[in-house]
XYZ file of C-alpha atoms in Angstrom:
666
model
C 0.060 -0.113 -0.033
C 1.285 3.527 -0.694
C 1.183 6.610 1.589
C -0.432 9.318 0.000
C 1.843 12.368 -0.789
C 1.390 15.864 -3.017
C 3.643 18.497 -4.949
C 1.625 20.783 -2.085
C 2.279 17.377 0.147
C -1.083 15.667 -0.794
C -1.363 13.062 -3.054
C -3.400 9.724 -4.305
C -1.641 6.445 -4.977
C -3.439 4.074 -7.874
C -4.221 0.599 -8.491
C -5.270 -2.033 -6.291
C -4.207 0.805 -3.370
C -6.895 3.149 -4.365
C -10.042 2.017 -2.524
C -7.921 2.066 1.027
C -6.669 6.068 -0.091
C -9.741 7.331 -0.856
C -11.161 5.178 2.461
C -9.311 7.332 4.586
C -10.006 10.560 2.479
C -40.110 40.520 1.085
C -54.697 55.262 4.315
C -58.024 56.525 5.365
C -56.108 60.341 6.736
C -57.841 62.931 8.422
C -56.753 65.629 10.096
C -57.520 69.046 12.118
C -56.210 71.824 12.089
C -52.682 73.091 12.492
C -51.342 75.145 13.994
C -48.666 77.795 11.231
C -44.694 77.221 12.989
C -45.304 76.007 16.009
C -41.679 76.234 18.134
C -40.009 74.811 20.745
C -36.430 75.876 21.213
C -33.809 75.520 24.866
C -33.824 78.576 27.124
C -30.140 79.085 28.260
C -31.859 79.811 31.916
C -32.192 79.445 35.557
C -35.556 80.769 36.536
C -38.031 82.425 35.085
C -39.545 85.906 36.127
C -40.767 87.032 33.433
C -41.577 87.108 30.161
C -43.110 90.313 27.393
C -43.072 90.364 23.564
C -41.643 92.896 21.923
C -43.650 92.738 18.246
C -42.053 95.168 16.353
C -38.942 93.699 16.595
C -40.151 90.560 16.494
C -38.526 89.929 19.881
C -38.873 88.420 22.554
C -37.246 88.965 26.572
C -37.352 86.216 28.944
C -35.283 87.895 32.824
C -33.513 85.205 35.274
C -33.129 86.254 38.740
C -31.843 84.101 39.400
C -28.942 84.059 36.731
C -28.901 87.878 36.858
C -29.837 88.094 33.537
C -31.931 88.812 30.382
C -31.830 86.400 27.594
C -32.882 87.712 24.441
C -34.644 85.401 21.637
C -36.376 85.946 18.238
C -40.442 84.164 18.276
C -38.632 81.023 17.364
C -36.949 80.356 20.299
C -33.148 81.070 19.074
C -31.086 83.476 21.139
C -30.026 87.225 20.066
C -28.669 88.618 22.998
C -27.789 88.050 26.361
C -27.576 90.973 29.006
C -25.749 89.953 32.587
C -24.658 91.472 35.531
C -28.877 92.499 36.293
C -29.044 90.737 40.607
C -32.643 89.783 40.954
C -34.000 91.013 37.989
C -37.833 90.145 37.529
C -40.436 92.448 36.248
C -40.516 93.385 32.121
C -42.886 95.931 30.513
C -41.761 97.401 25.968
C -42.424 101.175 26.360
C -45.697 102.463 24.038
C -43.763 102.919 21.122
C -41.818 99.336 21.365
C -38.348 101.170 22.525
C -36.994 99.860 25.761
C -37.845 97.241 27.801
C -37.706 97.763 30.961
C -36.754 95.931 33.930
C -36.339 96.009 37.340
C -33.272 94.404 39.151
C -34.930 93.903 42.223
C -31.261 93.194 44.249
C -30.355 96.445 43.460
C -33.014 98.256 43.421
C -33.295 99.979 40.150
C -35.488 99.577 36.997
C -32.543 99.407 33.861
C -34.045 99.917 30.583
C -32.627 98.168 26.708
C -33.046 99.471 23.747
C -34.738 97.286 21.393
C -32.829 97.007 18.255
C -29.143 96.488 19.749
C -30.047 95.234 23.161
C -28.001 97.364 25.056
C -28.264 98.972 28.571
C -30.064 102.416 28.158
C -30.040 103.667 31.887
C -30.072 102.981 35.154
C -32.967 104.507 37.478
C -32.090 104.712 41.517
C -35.211 103.133 42.580
C -34.622 104.598 46.822
C -36.471 104.506 48.909
C -38.405 101.037 47.296
C -37.422 98.101 48.261
C -37.463 94.906 46.446
C -38.663 96.085 43.050
C -40.704 93.046 41.285
C -43.149 94.014 38.573
C -43.490 96.596 35.844
C -45.835 97.415 33.826
C -47.112 100.600 31.762
C -49.994 102.410 31.327
C -49.742 105.190 28.958
C -45.858 105.809 29.003
C -45.586 105.927 32.314
C -43.211 102.847 33.890
C -45.213 101.588 37.000
C -44.198 99.300 39.714
C -44.091 96.666 42.479
C -42.506 96.931 45.520
C -42.109 95.337 48.913
C -45.014 97.325 50.765
C -46.182 99.984 48.127
C -46.745 101.019 44.347
C -44.511 103.415 42.516
C -43.888 104.515 39.220
C -41.162 106.270 36.833
C -41.982 108.986 34.129
C -38.886 109.751 31.686
C -40.637 111.851 29.492
C -38.962 114.650 31.039
C -34.456 115.489 30.923
C -34.829 114.261 34.289
C -36.639 110.996 35.105
C -39.105 111.288 37.614
C -39.419 108.459 40.275
C -43.161 108.679 42.726
C -43.403 106.446 45.784
C -46.341 105.103 47.914
C -48.633 105.549 44.612
C -51.023 102.861 45.640
C -53.676 104.748 48.132
C -56.280 101.936 49.593
C -54.443 98.532 49.809
C -51.631 98.234 52.673
C -49.845 96.429 50.063
C -47.714 93.484 51.917
C -45.336 91.989 49.459
C -44.625 93.735 45.764
C -47.863 93.317 44.374
C -48.632 92.017 40.777
C -49.927 94.731 38.166
C -52.058 94.983 35.015
C -52.474 96.977 32.380
C -52.838 97.063 28.757
C -52.640 99.823 26.077
C -55.843 99.915 24.913
C -57.696 101.011 28.432
C -55.651 104.147 29.228
C -55.764 105.325 32.746
C -56.020 102.156 33.939
C -54.292 100.047 36.371
C -54.877 96.642 38.698
C -52.636 95.778 41.065
C -53.044 92.354 43.005
C -51.245 90.682 46.357
C -50.105 87.144 45.072
C -50.359 83.773 46.306
C -52.661 85.340 49.958
C -55.410 82.452 51.522
C -57.328 86.251 51.326
C -55.699 88.474 48.053
C -56.323 92.253 48.304
C -57.215 93.632 44.434
C -57.521 97.628 44.020
C -57.558 99.690 40.046
C -56.446 103.103 39.729
C -57.520 105.191 37.663
C -54.157 106.650 36.528
C -55.199 109.206 34.132
C -53.954 112.232 36.652
C -51.861 113.498 38.680
C -51.664 111.363 41.455
C -53.342 107.479 40.675
C -57.000 107.298 42.522
C -58.470 104.328 44.285
C -61.328 103.349 41.472
C -62.413 100.730 44.258
C -60.862 97.960 45.716
C -61.357 94.182 47.219
C -60.776 91.249 49.651
C -60.797 88.009 47.444
C -60.344 84.386 49.048
C -57.786 82.534 47.048
C -54.982 81.929 45.833
C -53.145 83.217 42.738
C -50.120 83.920 40.840
C -51.124 85.800 37.734
C -53.479 88.799 36.759
C -54.154 90.994 33.781
C -56.493 93.476 32.710
C -58.729 93.386 29.162
C -58.548 95.514 26.733
C -61.623 97.558 26.957
C -60.557 98.371 30.765
C -63.842 96.323 32.160
C -62.909 93.112 33.549
C -59.742 92.233 35.855
C -59.263 88.390 35.047
C -56.882 86.169 37.802
C -55.852 82.291 38.081
C -57.312 81.881 41.701
C -59.184 78.278 42.299
C -61.955 80.718 44.167
C -63.346 77.365 46.090
C -65.722 77.254 42.505
C -63.103 75.439 41.282
C -60.127 75.817 38.517
C -60.880 78.872 37.173
C -59.998 81.718 36.076
C -62.810 84.432 36.952
C -63.548 88.127 35.473
C -64.027 90.634 38.057
C -65.417 94.193 37.259
C -63.015 96.657 37.396
C -66.394 98.826 38.323
C -66.661 97.894 41.866
C -64.428 93.693 41.810
C -67.887 91.271 41.641
C -66.896 88.890 39.697
C -69.073 88.851 36.802
C -67.752 85.341 34.873
C -65.375 82.650 35.040
C -63.642 80.478 32.754
C -63.329 77.152 33.456
C -59.617 75.451 33.534
C -57.053 72.233 34.385
C -55.098 71.971 37.229
C -53.228 74.217 38.703
C -54.243 77.595 36.854
C -50.598 80.484 37.431
C -51.138 81.972 34.384
C -53.103 84.572 32.022
C -52.220 86.598 29.229
C -55.215 88.571 27.675
C -54.576 89.485 24.128
C -55.611 93.095 22.111
C -58.667 91.539 20.584
C -59.639 89.944 23.411
C -58.492 86.819 23.445
C -57.551 85.457 26.935
C -54.812 82.580 27.843
C -55.065 80.651 31.018
C -52.329 77.991 31.523
C -52.438 76.018 34.475
C -49.059 73.475 36.011
C -51.343 70.485 34.793
C -48.928 67.441 34.488
C -51.289 65.128 32.591
C -54.293 67.800 31.434
C -53.657 70.186 29.164
C -51.115 73.398 29.359
C -52.393 76.403 28.037
C -56.627 77.368 26.867
C -57.356 79.343 24.921
C -61.565 81.513 25.631
C -62.656 84.226 22.833
C -64.498 86.570 25.805
C -67.065 84.948 27.761
C -67.106 81.392 25.605
C -66.290 79.268 28.731
C -65.573 76.216 26.779
C -61.934 76.901 25.230
C -61.245 77.103 21.366
C -57.933 75.745 21.554
C -56.235 73.751 24.183
C -51.899 73.125 23.595
C -50.771 70.332 26.297
C -46.590 70.948 26.875
C -44.592 67.252 25.720
C -43.186 65.152 27.576
C -39.064 66.370 28.185
C -38.112 65.091 31.449
C -38.030 62.255 33.168
C -41.187 61.551 35.035
C -44.590 60.230 33.999
C -45.398 64.667 34.055
C -45.520 66.302 31.124
C -43.919 69.505 31.073
C -45.136 72.216 33.389
C -45.525 76.225 32.528
C -43.849 78.219 34.883
C -45.860 80.892 37.413
C -46.438 83.419 34.654
C -44.590 83.125 31.936
C -47.261 83.928 29.574
C -47.732 86.038 26.646
C -48.861 87.163 23.643
C -47.646 88.876 20.589
C -48.786 92.074 20.478
C -50.841 91.816 16.580
C -52.192 88.096 18.607
C -50.558 85.999 16.084
C -49.361 83.646 18.932
C -48.844 82.794 22.166
C -45.505 82.104 24.062
C -45.032 80.442 27.304
C -42.102 79.503 28.903
C -42.328 75.502 30.069
C -39.812 73.464 32.320
C -38.745 69.884 33.140
C -38.189 67.595 35.562
C -34.257 68.449 35.148
C -35.004 72.030 35.543
C -34.803 72.801 32.427
C -36.656 75.535 30.418
C -38.198 76.000 27.168
C -39.607 78.940 24.859
C -42.615 77.502 23.229
C -44.526 80.143 20.833
C -48.052 78.620 19.677
C -49.218 79.489 15.948
C -52.319 81.210 15.227
C -54.885 80.696 18.659
C -57.558 82.413 19.282
C -58.542 79.773 15.723
C -60.336 77.381 15.890
C -58.434 73.274 15.377
C -61.591 71.744 12.449
C -61.581 68.207 12.352
C -61.776 66.794 8.663
C -61.782 63.285 8.399
C -62.075 61.717 4.211
C -62.623 58.399 3.415
C -62.367 57.218 -0.199
C -63.421 53.153 -1.388
C -60.406 50.711 -0.611
C -60.999 49.350 -4.501
C -62.334 50.336 -7.696
C -62.486 50.008 -11.075
C -61.165 52.739 -13.280
C -63.140 55.011 -15.771
C -66.069 53.809 -13.019
C -68.538 56.545 -10.547
C -67.316 55.699 -7.502
C -67.977 58.067 -3.750
C -65.790 59.812 -1.502
C -67.250 61.578 1.702
C -66.090 62.897 4.666
C -67.126 64.989 7.508
C -66.044 68.565 8.461
C -66.276 69.447 12.948
C -64.993 71.909 14.936
C -66.273 73.285 18.774
C -66.247 76.147 17.240
C -69.583 75.561 14.682
C -68.472 75.961 11.557
C -71.808 77.225 9.638
C -74.346 74.663 6.841
C -72.456 75.116 2.997
C -68.709 75.402 4.411
C -66.762 75.190 0.883
C -63.911 73.195 0.643
C -62.130 71.952 -2.460
C -60.402 68.605 -3.107
C -57.845 67.134 -5.775
C -56.947 63.905 -7.078
C -53.194 62.991 -7.679
C -53.140 59.914 -9.938
C -50.444 58.898 -12.436
C -51.367 61.232 -14.999
C -51.530 64.261 -13.010
C -49.214 64.175 -10.279
C -48.917 67.546 -9.509
C -53.087 67.772 -8.611
C -55.847 67.839 -10.553
C -59.296 70.123 -8.622
C -61.993 68.795 -8.720
C -65.541 71.092 -7.945
C -66.169 72.200 -5.081
C -68.071 70.631 -1.916
C -70.465 72.090 0.455
C -70.718 70.660 3.656
C -74.114 69.805 4.683
C -75.442 71.123 8.165
C -74.273 68.353 10.290
C -70.543 69.162 8.495
C -70.991 66.009 6.276
C -70.103 65.628 2.633
C -69.910 63.559 -0.219
C -68.545 63.534 -3.658
C -68.364 60.777 -6.902
C -65.538 60.589 -9.094
C -64.482 58.329 -11.891
C -60.328 58.421 -12.201
C -58.865 58.172 -15.757
C -56.326 57.060 -13.955
C -54.428 53.472 -12.981
C -52.881 51.811 -9.794
C -52.937 54.552 -6.048
C -55.466 57.843 -6.688
C -54.962 60.396 -3.667
C -58.391 62.491 -3.113
C -57.541 65.452 -0.855
C -60.125 67.382 0.967
C -59.046 70.932 2.419
C -60.623 73.487 3.835
C -59.149 77.275 3.980
C -59.746 78.103 7.388
C -60.653 81.799 8.475
C -60.566 84.165 10.620
C -62.387 81.829 13.428
C -61.144 78.483 12.023
C -57.143 77.429 11.170
C -57.143 75.837 7.675
C -57.913 71.885 7.829
C -56.793 69.377 5.224
C -58.222 64.990 4.411
C -55.866 62.831 2.180
C -57.304 59.263 1.098
C -56.303 56.739 -0.562
C -57.648 53.609 -3.628
C -56.677 51.361 -5.465
C -57.861 51.431 -9.293
C -58.114 48.389 -11.261
C -55.312 48.552 -14.090
C -55.472 46.327 -17.826
C -52.809 43.631 -16.425
C -49.752 43.088 -18.364
C -47.889 40.501 -20.347
C -44.435 40.223 -19.506
C -42.072 37.182 -20.371
C -38.330 36.417 -21.032
C -36.294 33.508 -21.846
C -33.680 31.520 -20.921
C -34.472 30.464 -18.703
C -33.269 27.412 -17.136
C -30.936 27.437 -19.597
C -26.414 26.819 -19.565
C -24.128 28.810 -21.382
C -20.132 28.266 -20.967
C -18.327 30.295 -18.671
C -17.914 33.965 -19.917
C -20.998 33.091 -23.648
C -22.523 36.648 -24.784
C -25.508 35.779 -23.984
C -29.104 37.230 -25.198
C -32.267 37.520 -23.229
C -35.328 39.431 -25.173
C -38.051 40.580 -23.167
C -41.108 40.265 -24.635
C -44.138 43.284 -23.285
C -47.589 42.751 -24.383
C -50.411 45.804 -24.549
C -49.916 48.498 -22.797
C -51.554 51.554 -22.534
C -49.251 54.522 -22.906
C -45.571 53.245 -21.003
C -43.154 50.426 -23.895
C -40.783 51.090 -21.758
C -38.382 47.290 -20.297
C -36.010 47.537 -17.517
C -33.760 44.508 -17.865
C -31.673 43.606 -14.642
C -28.908 41.046 -14.135
C -27.818 39.349 -10.250
C -25.732 37.022 -10.574
C -25.188 34.591 -7.567
C -22.963 35.265 -4.526
C -23.171 38.189 -1.713
C -20.529 39.755 -3.151
C -22.106 41.424 -6.794
C -25.026 43.362 -7.351
C -27.888 43.748 -9.702
C -27.150 45.766 -11.679
C -28.849 48.331 -14.527
C -28.261 46.045 -18.160
C -30.756 48.078 -20.220
C -33.061 50.449 -19.873
C -35.066 50.679 -23.094
C -38.260 50.904 -25.497
C -39.781 48.091 -27.108
C -39.354 47.596 -30.666
C -42.499 47.470 -33.114
C -42.667 43.182 -31.964
C -42.261 44.314 -28.368
C -38.957 42.976 -27.669
C -36.039 44.757 -25.806
C -32.298 42.533 -25.198
C -29.911 43.183 -23.562
C -26.606 40.889 -23.343
C -25.701 39.129 -19.932
C -21.974 38.421 -19.574
C -21.852 34.700 -18.535
C -19.578 34.290 -15.743
C -22.005 33.363 -13.347
C -25.548 31.994 -12.978
C -27.602 34.784 -12.995
C -30.606 36.118 -12.152
C -31.936 38.202 -15.222
C -35.531 40.405 -14.490
C -37.303 42.228 -16.799
C -39.069 45.367 -15.052
C -42.520 47.401 -16.779
C -43.117 50.493 -14.373
C -46.495 50.310 -15.549
C -48.768 53.257 -16.718
C -51.948 54.959 -15.571
C -53.832 51.816 -17.700
C -51.370 49.103 -18.040
C -50.577 47.899 -14.650
C -47.173 46.971 -13.337
C -45.872 43.065 -14.583
C -42.059 41.634 -13.715
C -40.653 38.243 -15.619
C -37.417 36.782 -14.619
C -35.356 34.141 -16.341
C -32.990 32.186 -14.365
C -29.571 31.254 -16.521
C -26.624 29.291 -15.522
C -22.075 29.480 -16.517
C -20.229 26.761 -15.977
C -16.814 27.115 -15.135
C -13.630 26.128 -17.189
C -11.480 24.318 -15.725
C -8.360 21.871 -17.564
C -6.191 19.963 -16.323
C -2.507 19.295 -17.227
C -0.826 16.033 -17.322
C 3.058 15.740 -16.944
C 5.705 13.303 -15.859
C 4.942 10.793 -17.807
C 7.123 9.879 -21.020
C 5.035 9.758 -24.245
C 1.479 10.198 -25.009
C 0.164 8.240 -27.215
C -3.830 5.764 -28.035
C -5.057 3.133 -27.497
C -7.810 2.671 -30.084
C -9.351 6.328 -30.494
C -8.195 7.809 -26.519
C -4.911 9.370 -26.523
C -2.593 8.032 -23.420
C 0.192 9.810 -20.741
C 2.260 6.181 -20.965
C 4.107 6.211 -17.313
C 6.886 3.855 -16.085
C 5.180 2.065 -12.651
C 7.752 3.686 -10.453
C 6.683 7.512 -11.631
C 3.780 8.634 -10.029
C 1.411 11.073 -11.861
C 1.595 15.361 -10.917
C -1.415 16.649 -12.722
C -2.538 20.489 -11.981
C -6.168 21.233 -11.865
C -6.403 24.309 -13.652
C -10.258 26.123 -13.239
C -11.898 29.798 -12.529
C -11.465 31.018 -8.887
C -13.915 31.693 -6.277
C -13.254 32.098 -2.486
C -12.806 28.830 -1.057
C -14.092 26.914 -4.050
C -12.295 22.835 -4.030
C -12.249 20.877 -7.056
C -13.222 17.441 -7.185
C -10.795 15.229 -7.966
C -11.439 11.330 -8.970
C -10.433 8.021 -10.294
C -11.177 5.359 -12.349
C -9.943 2.070 -13.013
C -10.083 -0.459 -15.664
C -10.964 -3.997 -15.018
C -10.767 -7.144 -16.171
C -14.440 -6.508 -17.665
C -12.803 -3.815 -19.599
C -15.322 -1.927 -18.353
C -14.120 1.870 -15.665
C -14.300 1.528 -11.958
C -14.216 4.191 -9.791
C -11.829 3.891 -7.024
C -12.845 7.657 -4.881
C -12.787 10.648 -5.131
C -11.542 13.863 -3.348
C -12.025 18.168 -3.000
C -8.969 20.115 -3.443
C -8.718 23.413 -2.533
C -8.161 26.330 -5.570
C -4.691 28.134 -4.937
C -5.609 32.856 -5.217
C -4.719 31.212 -9.189
C -7.204 28.667 -9.994
C -4.597 26.081 -9.671
C -4.422 22.722 -7.202
C -1.828 20.518 -8.118
C -2.718 16.420 -7.103
C 0.485 14.209 -6.998
C -0.099 9.899 -6.987
C 2.040 7.497 -5.420
C 3.806 5.526 -8.471
C 1.457 2.141 -8.181
C 4.700 0.126 -8.519
C 2.969 -2.472 -10.892
C 2.985 -2.434 -15.413
C -0.422 -2.863 -17.294
C -2.047 -1.150 -15.373
C -5.164 1.556 -16.684
C -6.353 5.040 -15.248
C -8.332 8.120 -15.691
C -8.284 10.720 -13.594
C -10.804 14.178 -13.546
C -11.621 17.550 -12.097
C -15.078 18.420 -11.740
C -16.667 21.850 -10.292
C -20.136 20.678 -8.300
C -22.943 23.401 -7.084
C -22.739 23.877 -3.090
C -20.179 20.672 -3.106
C -16.783 22.925 -3.816
C -17.304 25.279 -0.740
C -19.677 27.519 -3.192
C -22.821 27.499 -5.492
C -22.327 30.248 -7.443
C -21.558 28.100 -11.137
C -23.260 24.954 -12.426
C -22.206 21.786 -11.944
C -19.091 21.781 -14.690
C -16.642 18.301 -15.537
C -13.411 18.215 -17.264
C -12.592 15.808 -19.253
C -11.209 13.134 -18.661
C -7.808 11.891 -18.608
C -5.671 8.888 -19.810
C -2.786 6.798 -17.724
C -1.580 3.723 -18.209
C 1.341 2.199 -16.940
C 4.702 0.258 -17.986
C 7.293 -0.719 -17.048
């Protein structure tokens, strides 16, 4: 028996010993109206004392009493400027001409003015005798301020500023009273004690040389904020007055309660727009935070619910009194704080408009060019009249930018319906739009229907065919009758993860409906024809998988001559010489050749001795040395093969090389 050996440590013995050797070896959409350009930006503050809005320059001022600074942002919350060195800065107010913002610097007993185009401090006013000024309001050009135990005024209209203290007659103020005023209510200033079980509220006429008390009253409950209506007729507060959470409205004539606007827990801010629209804020972790009311209407026309940006179960909360309107009532601003102490400026658009809800329902499927019915409904907490117009558009393959259909009008209950015969097949989208008005935000809704298209015939030839390695094979795609589109794509996806699917050809089919593409068959390849469809013809695909053999050749050496036996060419070896056979095969990573040996028997038939796999070198070669049999007269034949799946990969078709015939002599 002979040992196995090889030029590269591999070998196979021949003759009788070979037997022993081989023994080891893939819509309905309805929307409520949306507000214009809502935004939220984190504020670089550690606390919030007050917020004021400069509409002329579209800027928001936020005071930070803890750090002692004022942060200036645009309407979207982008920081435009910062003023520092203002310890305890709290109350803010805007001059009538929007040229200055006044700030109460509580810890320094001063009021400073800030120029509104450069955000620089222009003046500092000493309030000697007024301890802890904290709240500010502007009435007819005069700055009024609340300090500990009183109310004062700052008049900067003359050559020298004039400061007056003890300007709040009729009430013994304990702390710094809250102040309320409105540019449209000349001569009216309201004041109230903050967060007391019993709170004094007073209304003053400040149109004369000295303020005159109109009325005062001690009210029960706690409140964080107050504001005056533009007509000067009512003052609103944020307290819970024993009748549930609300924003009560009191007459400025005698402070009798005239109405109340119910709200969620816990009311802590109120601001009134120039048109009288009321924004009420509540510190609500699990309910809406900002509530918009029309004057005299107790049901909110709009509510805003802050998100949760912290790590508690409840949402972000409104900072007390941190609520302000843009002077044109186009938006309302609020400052919220989360569980991490992060403050966010929130800008909420179109707050005075209600949010209509619009729904649309189209059939899931429909035939082409046949009537279908689409229904919908427009509703709102603020009723819309019957006959409200809605615009309708249809978007499809033939009109991707949309086609306007006749407007529809709502019934008394807000419902509506329309019919249409879609000319194009495929996905068809219907959209209904309500334009909105002065009191209602715009709204839209859309829905899709799948409209039937004609079935398209698409075929591809050569499926299952096997080709020699590197053959250029022409594949023909045939497209049947279609509406307009006659373009076909042909893709080739060779087997193996290392080769991508590639577009081979894209073009219009010829007059017979054919498109040809040539594929270089170096691997088994899945070829796919794709028709994308058109307005009336359905999309289609066709696939064809063709197979590519590998190249195989085997070179024989160490023989002393060749000759023929019958018509078969033999390589002649001396009985003590071991044949050397080098197989060359198309290379692929981890590929192996299967080497097979058969011997010629006395019965004049070939008998398989066995086979074994040998790995290819990177150059595709695989040399094998056979041991010398030591016997003469022995005939054998050998063959190298690539076997799909067994040779280490599956990217080619099984391919057998030709037999090489060996004979051993003396």
